[in-house]
Amino acid sequence: MEQKKYVIGIDLGGTRLRVALADRAGVIVRRRAVPTLAEEGRNAVLGRILAETRTILDPLPLANLAAVAVAVPGPVDPCNGVVYRPPNLPGWGDVNLKSILEQELTVPVFVGNDANLAALAEHKFGAGRGASQLVYVTMSTGVGGGIVSNGELLLGSWGGAAEIGHMTIDLNGPRCSCGNFGCLEAMASGTAITREAKWRIAKGTASVLSERVGGNLDELRAQFIVQAAQEGDELAGEVIEWAAYNLGVGLANVMHLFDPDIIIIGGGVANAWNLLMPAIQRALRERAMEVYTRRTCIVHSELGDDAGLLGAVALALDKIDHPMQRQAA
Ligand SMILES: [Zn+2]
């Protein structure tokens, strides 16, 4: 056992595949990032994961590795290690990622949803250290969530818990990627922000954004809108405020359901923190009971872009330190 000094955490994103080698204390020893090239399909991506795992360990043999954990962008059964049709990984279908990787690597492999693992990372290494009830929300292409209760991830019966992005916040809201209408994701994600800005520009509202994309609104990205809002563009500011208010409505629901001591907001859109917070606070004043807003602290992610990767490291460490926990199957 003593030679098994390391774990590997993998953040399998739709765009980037990131890998970290960490020691048993969670200190990152080495890290790598390569394009996922998801369009090449499942087998190519699986091959890339295996190659990157061996490369980052090199020249150490696999015998030095205690565990590998993978953060996946989509629904996951963490007990069996099955990934269910991740929307950003075309052609995957339902895949038992755990058994495929264990067969090749001959070390224990664990799999988790990326936003769940980001919550775990913030609890272990980031803004939520010491919190007993933690909720993490990511505002990126979609809206994801993770909940840590008494030090453990809240997984639900099969692993599907904490999909905060798919709570309905407007009965008549826009269609969501999941097929429902008015989900938080359809009203507060980067995708929603882009759609809303396009719609307002098409209606004739003036904005620097139309010039920034040379009149081609298909080129519009949430990050441009965040930037324009920070520079004082009125339309961009109103769209960010709209999304932040919607997020606040979702957070009021989350507070009443889970009574968290801390809510951590991450993802690229959360970088517009100073623009988001006033509208989030307004929504909470209008929609949450005062005792909840007074007692719940809302903070920006400390780990930023690294949350998923460090979450995978945290999962691997948790599993080898507490192998008998339910999530360790
Ligand atoms: Zn939805």
mmCIF file of C-alpha atoms and ligand atoms in Angstrom:
data_model
loop_
_atom_site.group_PDB
_atom_site.id
_atom_site.type_symbol
_atom_site.label_atom_id
_atom_site.label_comp_id
_atom_site.label_asym_id
_atom_site.label_seq_id
_atom_site.Cartn_x
_atom_site.Cartn_y
_atom_site.Cartn_z
ATOM 1 C CA MET A 1 0.000 0.000 0.000
ATOM 2 C CA GLU A 2 2.761 2.437 0.864
ATOM 3 C CA GLN A 3 3.881 2.935 -2.712
ATOM 4 C CA LYS A 4 0.398 4.150 -3.710
ATOM 5 C CA LYS A 5 1.227 7.766 -3.079
ATOM 6 C CA TYR A 6 -0.840 9.493 -5.728
ATOM 7 C CA VAL A 7 -4.316 10.027 -7.113
ATOM 8 C CA ILE A 8 -5.334 11.387 -10.501
ATOM 9 C CA GLY A 9 -8.253 13.761 -10.996
ATOM 10 C CA ILE A 10 -9.717 14.227 -14.481
ATOM 11 C CA ASP A 11 -12.086 16.997 -15.594
ATOM 12 C CA LEU A 12 -13.723 15.743 -18.773
ATOM 13 C CA GLY A 13 -15.149 18.901 -20.324
ATOM 14 C CA GLY A 14 -16.872 19.161 -23.684
ATOM 15 C CA THR A 15 -13.993 21.373 -24.868
ATOM 16 C CA ARG A 16 -11.016 20.597 -22.654
ATOM 17 C CA LEU A 17 -9.732 17.454 -20.974
ATOM 18 C CA ARG A 18 -7.790 18.389 -17.861
ATOM 19 C CA VAL A 19 -5.763 16.006 -15.737
ATOM 20 C CA ALA A 20 -4.054 16.516 -12.371
ATOM 21 C CA LEU A 21 -1.675 14.264 -10.447
ATOM 22 C CA ALA A 22 -1.999 14.913 -6.713
ATOM 23 C CA ASP A 23 -0.437 13.476 -3.595
ATOM 24 C CA ARG A 24 -2.453 12.010 -0.724
ATOM 25 C CA ALA A 25 -2.678 15.468 0.911
ATOM 26 C CA GLY A 26 -4.390 16.842 -2.208
ATOM 27 C CA VAL A 27 -1.388 18.864 -3.371
ATOM 28 C CA ILE A 28 -1.229 19.013 -7.166
ATOM 29 C CA VAL A 29 2.123 17.703 -8.354
ATOM 30 C CA ARG A 30 1.539 18.012 -12.096
ATOM 31 C CA ARG A 31 -1.275 19.067 -14.406
ATOM 32 C CA ARG A 32 -2.045 18.852 -18.089
ATOM 33 C CA ALA A 33 -4.777 20.062 -20.428
ATOM 34 C CA VAL A 34 -5.517 18.933 -23.987
ATOM 35 C CA PRO A 35 -8.489 19.524 -26.299
ATOM 36 C CA THR A 36 -11.213 16.904 -25.702
ATOM 37 C CA LEU A 37 -12.030 16.771 -29.443
ATOM 38 C CA ALA A 38 -15.447 15.422 -28.444
ATOM 39 C CA GLU A 39 -16.565 15.441 -32.085
ATOM 40 C CA GLU A 40 -14.221 12.484 -32.749
ATOM 41 C CA GLY A 41 -16.586 10.337 -30.676
ATOM 42 C CA ARG A 42 -16.519 8.180 -27.602
ATOM 43 C CA ASN A 43 -13.671 5.772 -28.342
ATOM 44 C CA ALA A 44 -11.289 8.553 -29.334
ATOM 45 C CA VAL A 45 -12.054 10.465 -26.119
ATOM 46 C CA LEU A 46 -11.700 7.319 -23.978
ATOM 47 C CA GLY A 47 -8.332 6.686 -25.644
ATOM 48 C CA ARG A 48 -7.274 10.255 -24.865
ATOM 49 C CA ILE A 49 -8.263 9.876 -21.186
ATOM 50 C CA LEU A 50 -6.141 6.706 -20.898
ATOM 51 C CA ALA A 51 -3.194 8.262 -22.726
ATOM 52 C CA GLU A 52 -3.282 11.417 -20.557
ATOM 53 C CA THR A 53 -3.502 9.324 -17.370
ATOM 54 C CA ARG A 54 -0.372 7.391 -18.330
ATOM 55 C CA THR A 55 1.447 10.523 -19.535
ATOM 56 C CA ILE A 56 0.896 12.493 -16.344
ATOM 57 C CA LEU A 57 2.108 9.580 -14.220
ATOM 58 C CA ASP A 58 5.188 8.943 -16.378
ATOM 59 C CA PRO A 59 7.821 7.744 -15.477
ATOM 60 C CA LEU A 60 6.087 6.306 -12.411
ATOM 61 C CA PRO A 61 4.366 2.948 -12.940
ATOM 62 C CA LEU A 62 0.607 2.525 -12.387
ATOM 63 C CA ALA A 63 1.448 0.774 -9.102
ATOM 64 C CA ASN A 64 2.015 4.246 -7.590
ATOM 65 C CA LEU A 65 -1.591 5.206 -8.170
ATOM 66 C CA ALA A 66 -4.212 4.741 -5.402
ATOM 67 C CA ALA A 67 -7.234 5.887 -7.417
ATOM 68 C CA VAL A 68 -8.497 7.863 -10.411
ATOM 69 C CA ALA A 69 -11.647 10.012 -10.382
ATOM 70 C CA VAL A 70 -13.389 11.655 -13.321
ATOM 71 C CA ALA A 71 -15.700 14.704 -13.324
ATOM 72 C CA VAL A 72 -18.228 14.311 -16.139
ATOM 73 C CA PRO A 73 -20.487 17.015 -17.654
ATOM 74 C CA GLY A 74 -23.839 15.242 -17.404
ATOM 75 C CA PRO A 75 -25.947 12.808 -15.400
ATOM 76 C CA VAL A 76 -23.895 10.155 -13.632
ATOM 77 C CA ASP A 77 -24.670 7.160 -11.432
ATOM 78 C CA PRO A 78 -21.711 7.488 -9.060
ATOM 79 C CA CYS A 79 -22.273 4.072 -7.463
ATOM 80 C CA ASN A 80 -21.944 2.102 -10.702
ATOM 81 C CA GLY A 81 -19.856 4.652 -12.569
ATOM 82 C CA VAL A 82 -22.317 4.937 -15.455
ATOM 83 C CA VAL A 83 -22.465 8.163 -17.455
ATOM 84 C CA TYR A 84 -25.858 8.851 -19.096
ATOM 85 C CA ARG A 85 -25.718 10.555 -22.504
ATOM 86 C CA PRO A 86 -23.629 13.621 -21.621
ATOM 87 C CA PRO A 87 -25.036 16.407 -23.865
ATOM 88 C CA ASN A 88 -21.593 17.854 -24.670
ATOM 89 C CA LEU A 89 -20.056 14.480 -25.581
ATOM 90 C CA PRO A 90 -21.798 13.433 -28.796
ATOM 91 C CA GLY A 91 -22.194 9.728 -29.503
ATOM 92 C CA TRP A 92 -21.552 8.565 -25.941
ATOM 93 C CA GLY A 93 -24.929 7.061 -25.072
ATOM 94 C CA ASP A 94 -24.886 5.345 -21.661
ATOM 95 C CA VAL A 95 -21.315 4.343 -20.823
ATOM 96 C CA ASN A 96 -19.897 2.488 -17.815
ATOM 97 C CA LEU A 97 -16.868 4.749 -17.595
ATOM 98 C CA LYS A 98 -15.757 3.236 -14.289
ATOM 99 C CA SER A 99 -15.505 -0.331 -15.562
ATOM 100 C CA ILE A 100 -13.918 0.663 -18.896
ATOM 101 C CA LEU A 101 -11.165 2.680 -17.185
ATOM 102 C CA GLU A 102 -10.640 0.151 -14.375
ATOM 103 C CA GLN A 103 -10.113 -2.621 -16.912
ATOM 104 C CA GLU A 104 -7.376 -0.647 -18.672
ATOM 105 C CA LEU A 105 -5.726 1.023 -15.661
ATOM 106 C CA THR A 106 -6.157 -1.741 -13.045
ATOM 107 C CA VAL A 107 -6.718 0.845 -10.284
ATOM 108 C CA PRO A 108 -10.021 1.907 -8.629
ATOM 109 C CA VAL A 109 -11.854 4.519 -10.712
ATOM 110 C CA PHE A 110 -14.669 6.787 -9.476
ATOM 111 C CA VAL A 111 -17.003 8.976 -11.470
ATOM 112 C CA GLY A 112 -19.070 12.040 -10.496
ATOM 113 C CA ASN A 113 -21.084 14.842 -12.033
ATOM 114 C CA ASP A 114 -18.836 17.878 -12.545
ATOM 115 C CA ALA A 115 -20.987 20.369 -10.618
ATOM 116 C CA ASN A 116 -21.396 17.892 -7.742
ATOM 117 C CA LEU A 117 -17.636 17.477 -7.622
ATOM 118 C CA ALA A 118 -17.095 21.241 -7.816
ATOM 119 C CA ALA A 119 -19.199 21.459 -4.627
ATOM 120 C CA LEU A 120 -16.986 18.830 -3.028
ATOM 121 C CA ALA A 121 -13.870 20.761 -4.081
ATOM 122 C CA GLU A 122 -15.129 24.053 -2.642
ATOM 123 C CA HIS A 123 -15.884 22.184 0.590
ATOM 124 C CA LYS A 124 -12.455 20.565 0.799
ATOM 125 C CA PHE A 125 -10.173 23.200 -0.720
ATOM 126 C CA GLY A 126 -12.154 26.398 -1.419
ATOM 127 C CA ALA A 127 -14.711 28.917 -0.184
ATOM 128 C CA GLY A 128 -16.756 26.318 1.724
ATOM 129 C CA ARG A 129 -14.096 24.895 4.044
ATOM 130 C CA GLY A 130 -15.684 24.110 7.403
ATOM 131 C CA ALA A 131 -19.278 24.570 6.179
ATOM 132 C CA SER A 132 -21.725 21.920 7.321
ATOM 133 C CA GLN A 133 -24.430 22.578 4.673
ATOM 134 C CA LEU A 134 -23.053 23.857 1.383
ATOM 135 C CA VAL A 135 -24.755 24.536 -1.936
ATOM 136 C CA TYR A 136 -22.696 25.187 -5.064
ATOM 137 C CA VAL A 137 -24.221 26.658 -8.227
ATOM 138 C CA THR A 138 -22.385 27.131 -11.494
ATOM 139 C CA MET A 139 -23.494 29.719 -14.056
ATOM 140 C CA SER A 140 -21.760 28.661 -17.240
ATOM 141 C CA THR A 141 -23.097 27.260 -20.530
ATOM 142 C CA GLY A 142 -25.746 25.629 -18.336
ATOM 143 C CA VAL A 143 -26.620 25.947 -14.660
ATOM 144 C CA GLY A 144 -25.333 23.066 -12.528
ATOM 145 C CA GLY A 145 -25.451 22.369 -8.840
ATOM 146 C CA GLY A 146 -23.954 20.352 -6.031
ATOM 147 C CA ILE A 147 -24.857 19.969 -2.376
ATOM 148 C CA VAL A 148 -22.566 18.891 0.455
ATOM 149 C CA SER A 149 -24.375 17.987 3.661
ATOM 150 C CA ASN A 150 -22.398 17.105 6.803
ATOM 151 C CA GLY A 151 -19.265 16.585 4.724
ATOM 152 C CA GLU A 152 -20.841 14.285 2.145
ATOM 153 C CA LEU A 153 -22.256 14.878 -1.296
ATOM 154 C CA LEU A 154 -26.029 14.688 -1.415
ATOM 155 C CA LEU A 155 -26.533 12.250 -4.280
ATOM 156 C CA GLY A 156 -30.180 11.173 -4.093
ATOM 157 C CA SER A 157 -31.241 7.587 -4.767
ATOM 158 C CA TRP A 158 -29.093 7.005 -7.868
ATOM 159 C CA GLY A 159 -26.936 10.133 -8.119
ATOM 160 C CA GLY A 160 -29.333 12.539 -9.807
ATOM 161 C CA ALA A 161 -29.773 14.997 -6.900
ATOM 162 C CA ALA A 162 -28.916 18.710 -6.883
ATOM 163 C CA GLU A 163 -29.900 19.516 -10.486
ATOM 164 C CA ILE A 164 -30.624 23.058 -9.403
ATOM 165 C CA GLY A 165 -30.620 24.240 -13.019
ATOM 166 C CA HIS A 166 -33.750 22.274 -13.820
ATOM 167 C CA MET A 167 -36.073 23.611 -11.150
ATOM 168 C CA THR A 168 -38.926 25.495 -12.813
ATOM 169 C CA ILE A 169 -38.879 29.182 -11.880
ATOM 170 C CA ASP A 170 -41.292 30.497 -14.541
ATOM 171 C CA LEU A 171 -44.303 28.444 -15.654
ATOM 172 C CA ASN A 172 -44.350 30.294 -18.980
ATOM 173 C CA GLY A 173 -40.594 30.657 -19.381
ATOM 174 C CA PRO A 174 -38.470 29.717 -22.396
ATOM 175 C CA ARG A 175 -37.747 26.132 -23.378
ATOM 176 C CA CYS A 176 -34.824 24.470 -21.604
ATOM 177 C CA SER A 177 -32.263 22.036 -23.061
ATOM 178 C CA CYS A 178 -34.000 19.332 -20.957
ATOM 179 C CA GLY A 179 -37.326 19.851 -22.771
ATOM 180 C CA ASN A 180 -39.125 21.614 -19.899
ATOM 181 C CA PHE A 181 -40.110 25.305 -19.937
ATOM 182 C CA GLY A 182 -38.889 27.997 -17.571
ATOM 183 C CA CYS A 183 -36.075 26.052 -15.877
ATOM 184 C CA LEU A 184 -33.481 28.124 -14.020
ATOM 185 C CA GLU A 185 -30.953 27.009 -16.662
ATOM 186 C CA ALA A 186 -33.162 28.497 -19.407
ATOM 187 C CA MET A 187 -33.208 31.829 -17.550
ATOM 188 C CA ALA A 188 -29.813 32.295 -15.922
ATOM 189 C CA SER A 189 -27.177 30.323 -17.887
ATOM 190 C CA GLY A 190 -24.677 31.691 -20.385
ATOM 191 C CA THR A 191 -26.870 30.238 -23.114
ATOM 192 C CA ALA A 192 -29.934 32.031 -21.718
ATOM 193 C CA ILE A 193 -28.021 35.313 -21.429
ATOM 194 C CA THR A 194 -26.918 35.060 -25.059
ATOM 195 C CA ARG A 195 -30.430 34.239 -26.261
ATOM 196 C CA GLU A 196 -31.950 37.118 -24.270
ATOM 197 C CA ALA A 197 -29.350 39.628 -25.538
ATOM 198 C CA LYS A 198 -29.915 38.542 -29.158
ATOM 199 C CA TRP A 199 -33.661 38.942 -28.731
ATOM 200 C CA ARG A 200 -33.335 42.441 -27.258
ATOM 201 C CA ILE A 201 -30.903 43.531 -29.985
ATOM 202 C CA ALA A 202 -33.195 42.103 -32.695
ATOM 203 C CA LYS A 203 -36.042 44.171 -31.199
ATOM 204 C CA GLY A 204 -33.948 47.261 -31.932
ATOM 205 C CA THR A 205 -32.320 48.112 -28.595
ATOM 206 C CA ALA A 206 -28.932 49.755 -29.166
ATOM 207 C CA SER A 207 -25.822 48.007 -27.831
ATOM 208 C CA VAL A 208 -22.080 47.904 -28.502
ATOM 209 C CA LEU A 209 -22.565 44.146 -28.832
ATOM 210 C CA SER A 210 -23.872 44.337 -32.403
ATOM 211 C CA GLU A 211 -20.634 46.100 -33.470
ATOM 212 C CA ARG A 212 -18.452 43.687 -31.479
ATOM 213 C CA VAL A 213 -19.744 40.747 -33.538
ATOM 214 C CA GLY A 214 -19.734 42.683 -36.818
ATOM 215 C CA GLY A 215 -23.535 42.561 -37.016
ATOM 216 C CA ASN A 216 -23.560 38.735 -36.942
ATOM 217 C CA LEU A 217 -25.498 37.924 -33.778
ATOM 218 C CA ASP A 218 -24.715 34.218 -34.142
ATOM 219 C CA GLU A 219 -21.200 35.142 -33.020
ATOM 220 C CA LEU A 220 -22.507 36.509 -29.715
ATOM 221 C CA ARG A 221 -21.097 34.774 -26.604
ATOM 222 C CA ALA A 222 -22.015 35.156 -22.928
ATOM 223 C CA GLN A 223 -18.470 36.301 -22.138
ATOM 224 C CA PHE A 224 -18.843 39.260 -24.566
ATOM 225 C CA ILE A 225 -22.070 40.242 -22.823
ATOM 226 C CA VAL A 226 -20.455 40.022 -19.370
ATOM 227 C CA GLN A 227 -17.578 42.184 -20.629
ATOM 228 C CA ALA A 228 -19.865 44.756 -22.271
ATOM 229 C CA ALA A 229 -21.933 44.947 -19.076
ATOM 230 C CA GLN A 230 -18.794 45.616 -17.057
ATOM 231 C CA GLU A 231 -17.896 48.400 -19.499
ATOM 232 C CA GLY A 232 -21.281 50.035 -18.933
ATOM 233 C CA ASP A 233 -23.306 48.902 -21.970
ATOM 234 C CA GLU A 234 -26.912 49.368 -20.945
ATOM 235 C CA LEU A 235 -28.465 46.424 -22.781
ATOM 236 C CA ALA A 236 -25.737 44.008 -21.615
ATOM 237 C CA GLY A 237 -26.144 45.271 -18.026
ATOM 238 C CA GLU A 238 -29.902 44.744 -18.135
ATOM 239 C CA VAL A 239 -29.517 41.212 -19.465
ATOM 240 C CA ILE A 240 -27.008 40.293 -16.743
ATOM 241 C CA GLU A 241 -29.343 41.821 -14.146
ATOM 242 C CA TRP A 242 -32.253 39.782 -15.580
ATOM 243 C CA ALA A 243 -30.231 36.553 -15.299
ATOM 244 C CA ALA A 244 -28.995 37.422 -11.801
ATOM 245 C CA TYR A 245 -32.539 38.134 -10.593
ATOM 246 C CA ASN A 246 -33.656 34.783 -12.007
ATOM 247 C CA LEU A 247 -30.775 33.076 -10.229
ATOM 248 C CA GLY A 248 -31.853 34.816 -7.022
ATOM 249 C CA VAL A 249 -35.345 33.329 -7.428
ATOM 250 C CA GLY A 250 -33.750 29.890 -7.716
ATOM 251 C CA LEU A 251 -31.560 30.570 -4.675
ATOM 252 C CA ALA A 252 -34.635 31.542 -2.612
ATOM 253 C CA ASN A 253 -36.040 28.066 -3.393
ATOM 254 C CA VAL A 254 -32.701 26.449 -2.541
ATOM 255 C CA MET A 255 -32.489 28.308 0.797
ATOM 256 C CA HIS A 256 -35.967 27.215 1.859
ATOM 257 C CA LEU A 257 -35.306 23.605 0.833
ATOM 258 C CA PHE A 258 -31.817 23.067 2.242
ATOM 259 C CA ASP A 259 -31.133 25.813 4.799
ATOM 260 C CA PRO A 260 -27.475 26.033 3.718
ATOM 261 C CA ASP A 261 -24.933 27.990 5.733
ATOM 262 C CA ILE A 262 -23.182 28.921 2.501
ATOM 263 C CA ILE A 263 -24.097 29.194 -1.189
ATOM 264 C CA ILE A 264 -21.113 29.364 -3.543
ATOM 265 C CA ILE A 265 -21.588 30.641 -7.086
ATOM 266 C CA GLY A 266 -19.066 29.671 -9.758
ATOM 267 C CA GLY A 267 -18.828 29.430 -13.551
ATOM 268 C CA GLY A 268 -17.763 32.005 -16.140
ATOM 269 C CA VAL A 269 -20.845 34.235 -15.745
ATOM 270 C CA ALA A 270 -20.121 34.572 -12.001
ATOM 271 C CA ASN A 271 -17.008 36.574 -12.931
ATOM 272 C CA ALA A 272 -19.424 39.503 -13.287
ATOM 273 C CA TRP A 273 -19.853 39.236 -9.506
ATOM 274 C CA ASN A 274 -20.292 42.954 -8.777
ATOM 275 C CA LEU A 275 -23.084 43.125 -11.376
ATOM 276 C CA LEU A 276 -24.819 39.948 -10.213
ATOM 277 C CA MET A 277 -25.030 40.485 -6.489
ATOM 278 C CA PRO A 278 -27.433 43.480 -6.306
ATOM 279 C CA ALA A 279 -30.067 41.673 -8.414
ATOM 280 C CA ILE A 280 -29.564 38.386 -6.525
ATOM 281 C CA GLN A 281 -30.022 40.233 -3.211
ATOM 282 C CA ARG A 282 -33.126 42.006 -4.556
ATOM 283 C CA ALA A 283 -34.699 38.680 -5.571
ATOM 284 C CA LEU A 284 -33.924 37.225 -2.151
ATOM 285 C CA ARG A 285 -35.387 40.256 -0.335
ATOM 286 C CA GLU A 286 -38.559 39.924 -2.377
ATOM 287 C CA ARG A 287 -38.910 36.138 -2.275
ATOM 288 C CA ALA A 288 -37.123 34.529 0.664
ATOM 289 C CA MET A 289 -38.020 34.648 4.318
ATOM 290 C CA GLU A 290 -35.821 37.123 6.127
ATOM 291 C CA VAL A 291 -34.367 34.625 8.593
ATOM 292 C CA TYR A 292 -32.970 32.581 5.650
ATOM 293 C CA THR A 293 -31.347 35.513 3.853
ATOM 294 C CA ARG A 294 -29.854 36.742 7.131
ATOM 295 C CA ARG A 295 -28.318 33.385 7.973
ATOM 296 C CA THR A 296 -27.079 32.217 4.554
ATOM 297 C CA CYS A 297 -23.833 33.556 3.239
ATOM 298 C CA ILE A 298 -23.521 33.900 -0.569
ATOM 299 C CA VAL A 299 -19.971 33.981 -1.924
ATOM 300 C CA HIS A 300 -18.064 33.753 -5.195
ATOM 301 C CA SER A 301 -16.214 30.487 -5.942
ATOM 302 C CA GLU A 302 -12.602 30.460 -4.763
ATOM 303 C CA LEU A 303 -11.487 27.726 -7.135
ATOM 304 C CA GLY A 304 -12.924 29.160 -10.366
ATOM 305 C CA ASP A 305 -12.089 27.102 -13.404
ATOM 306 C CA ASP A 306 -10.280 24.501 -11.275
ATOM 307 C CA ALA A 307 -13.343 23.462 -9.263
ATOM 308 C CA GLY A 308 -14.222 20.399 -11.374
ATOM 309 C CA LEU A 309 -10.607 19.191 -11.575
ATOM 310 C CA LEU A 310 -9.990 19.626 -7.836
ATOM 311 C CA GLY A 311 -13.373 18.011 -7.207
ATOM 312 C CA ALA A 312 -12.192 14.883 -9.006
ATOM 313 C CA VAL A 313 -9.042 14.899 -6.849
ATOM 314 C CA ALA A 314 -11.231 15.356 -3.730
ATOM 315 C CA LEU A 315 -13.454 12.435 -4.777
ATOM 316 C CA ALA A 316 -10.466 10.112 -5.331
ATOM 317 C CA LEU A 317 -9.022 11.075 -1.924
ATOM 318 C CA ASP A 318 -12.394 10.633 -0.165
ATOM 319 C CA LYS A 319 -12.824 7.181 -1.671
ATOM 320 C CA ILE A 320 -9.437 5.857 -0.624
ATOM 321 C CA ASP A 321 -9.704 7.424 2.846
ATOM 322 C CA HIS A 322 -13.305 6.268 3.462
ATOM 323 C CA PRO A 323 -13.753 3.173 1.284
ATOM 324 C CA MET A 324 -16.863 1.966 3.134
ATOM 325 C CA GLN A 325 -19.046 5.004 2.445
ATOM 326 C CA ARG A 326 -22.125 4.419 0.337
ATOM 327 C CA GLN A 327 -20.803 6.546 -2.504
ATOM 328 C CA ALA A 328 -17.661 4.447 -2.615
ATOM 329 C CA ALA A 329 -19.187 1.485 -4.434
HETATM 330 ZN ZN ZN B 1 -34.339 22.128 -17.697
#
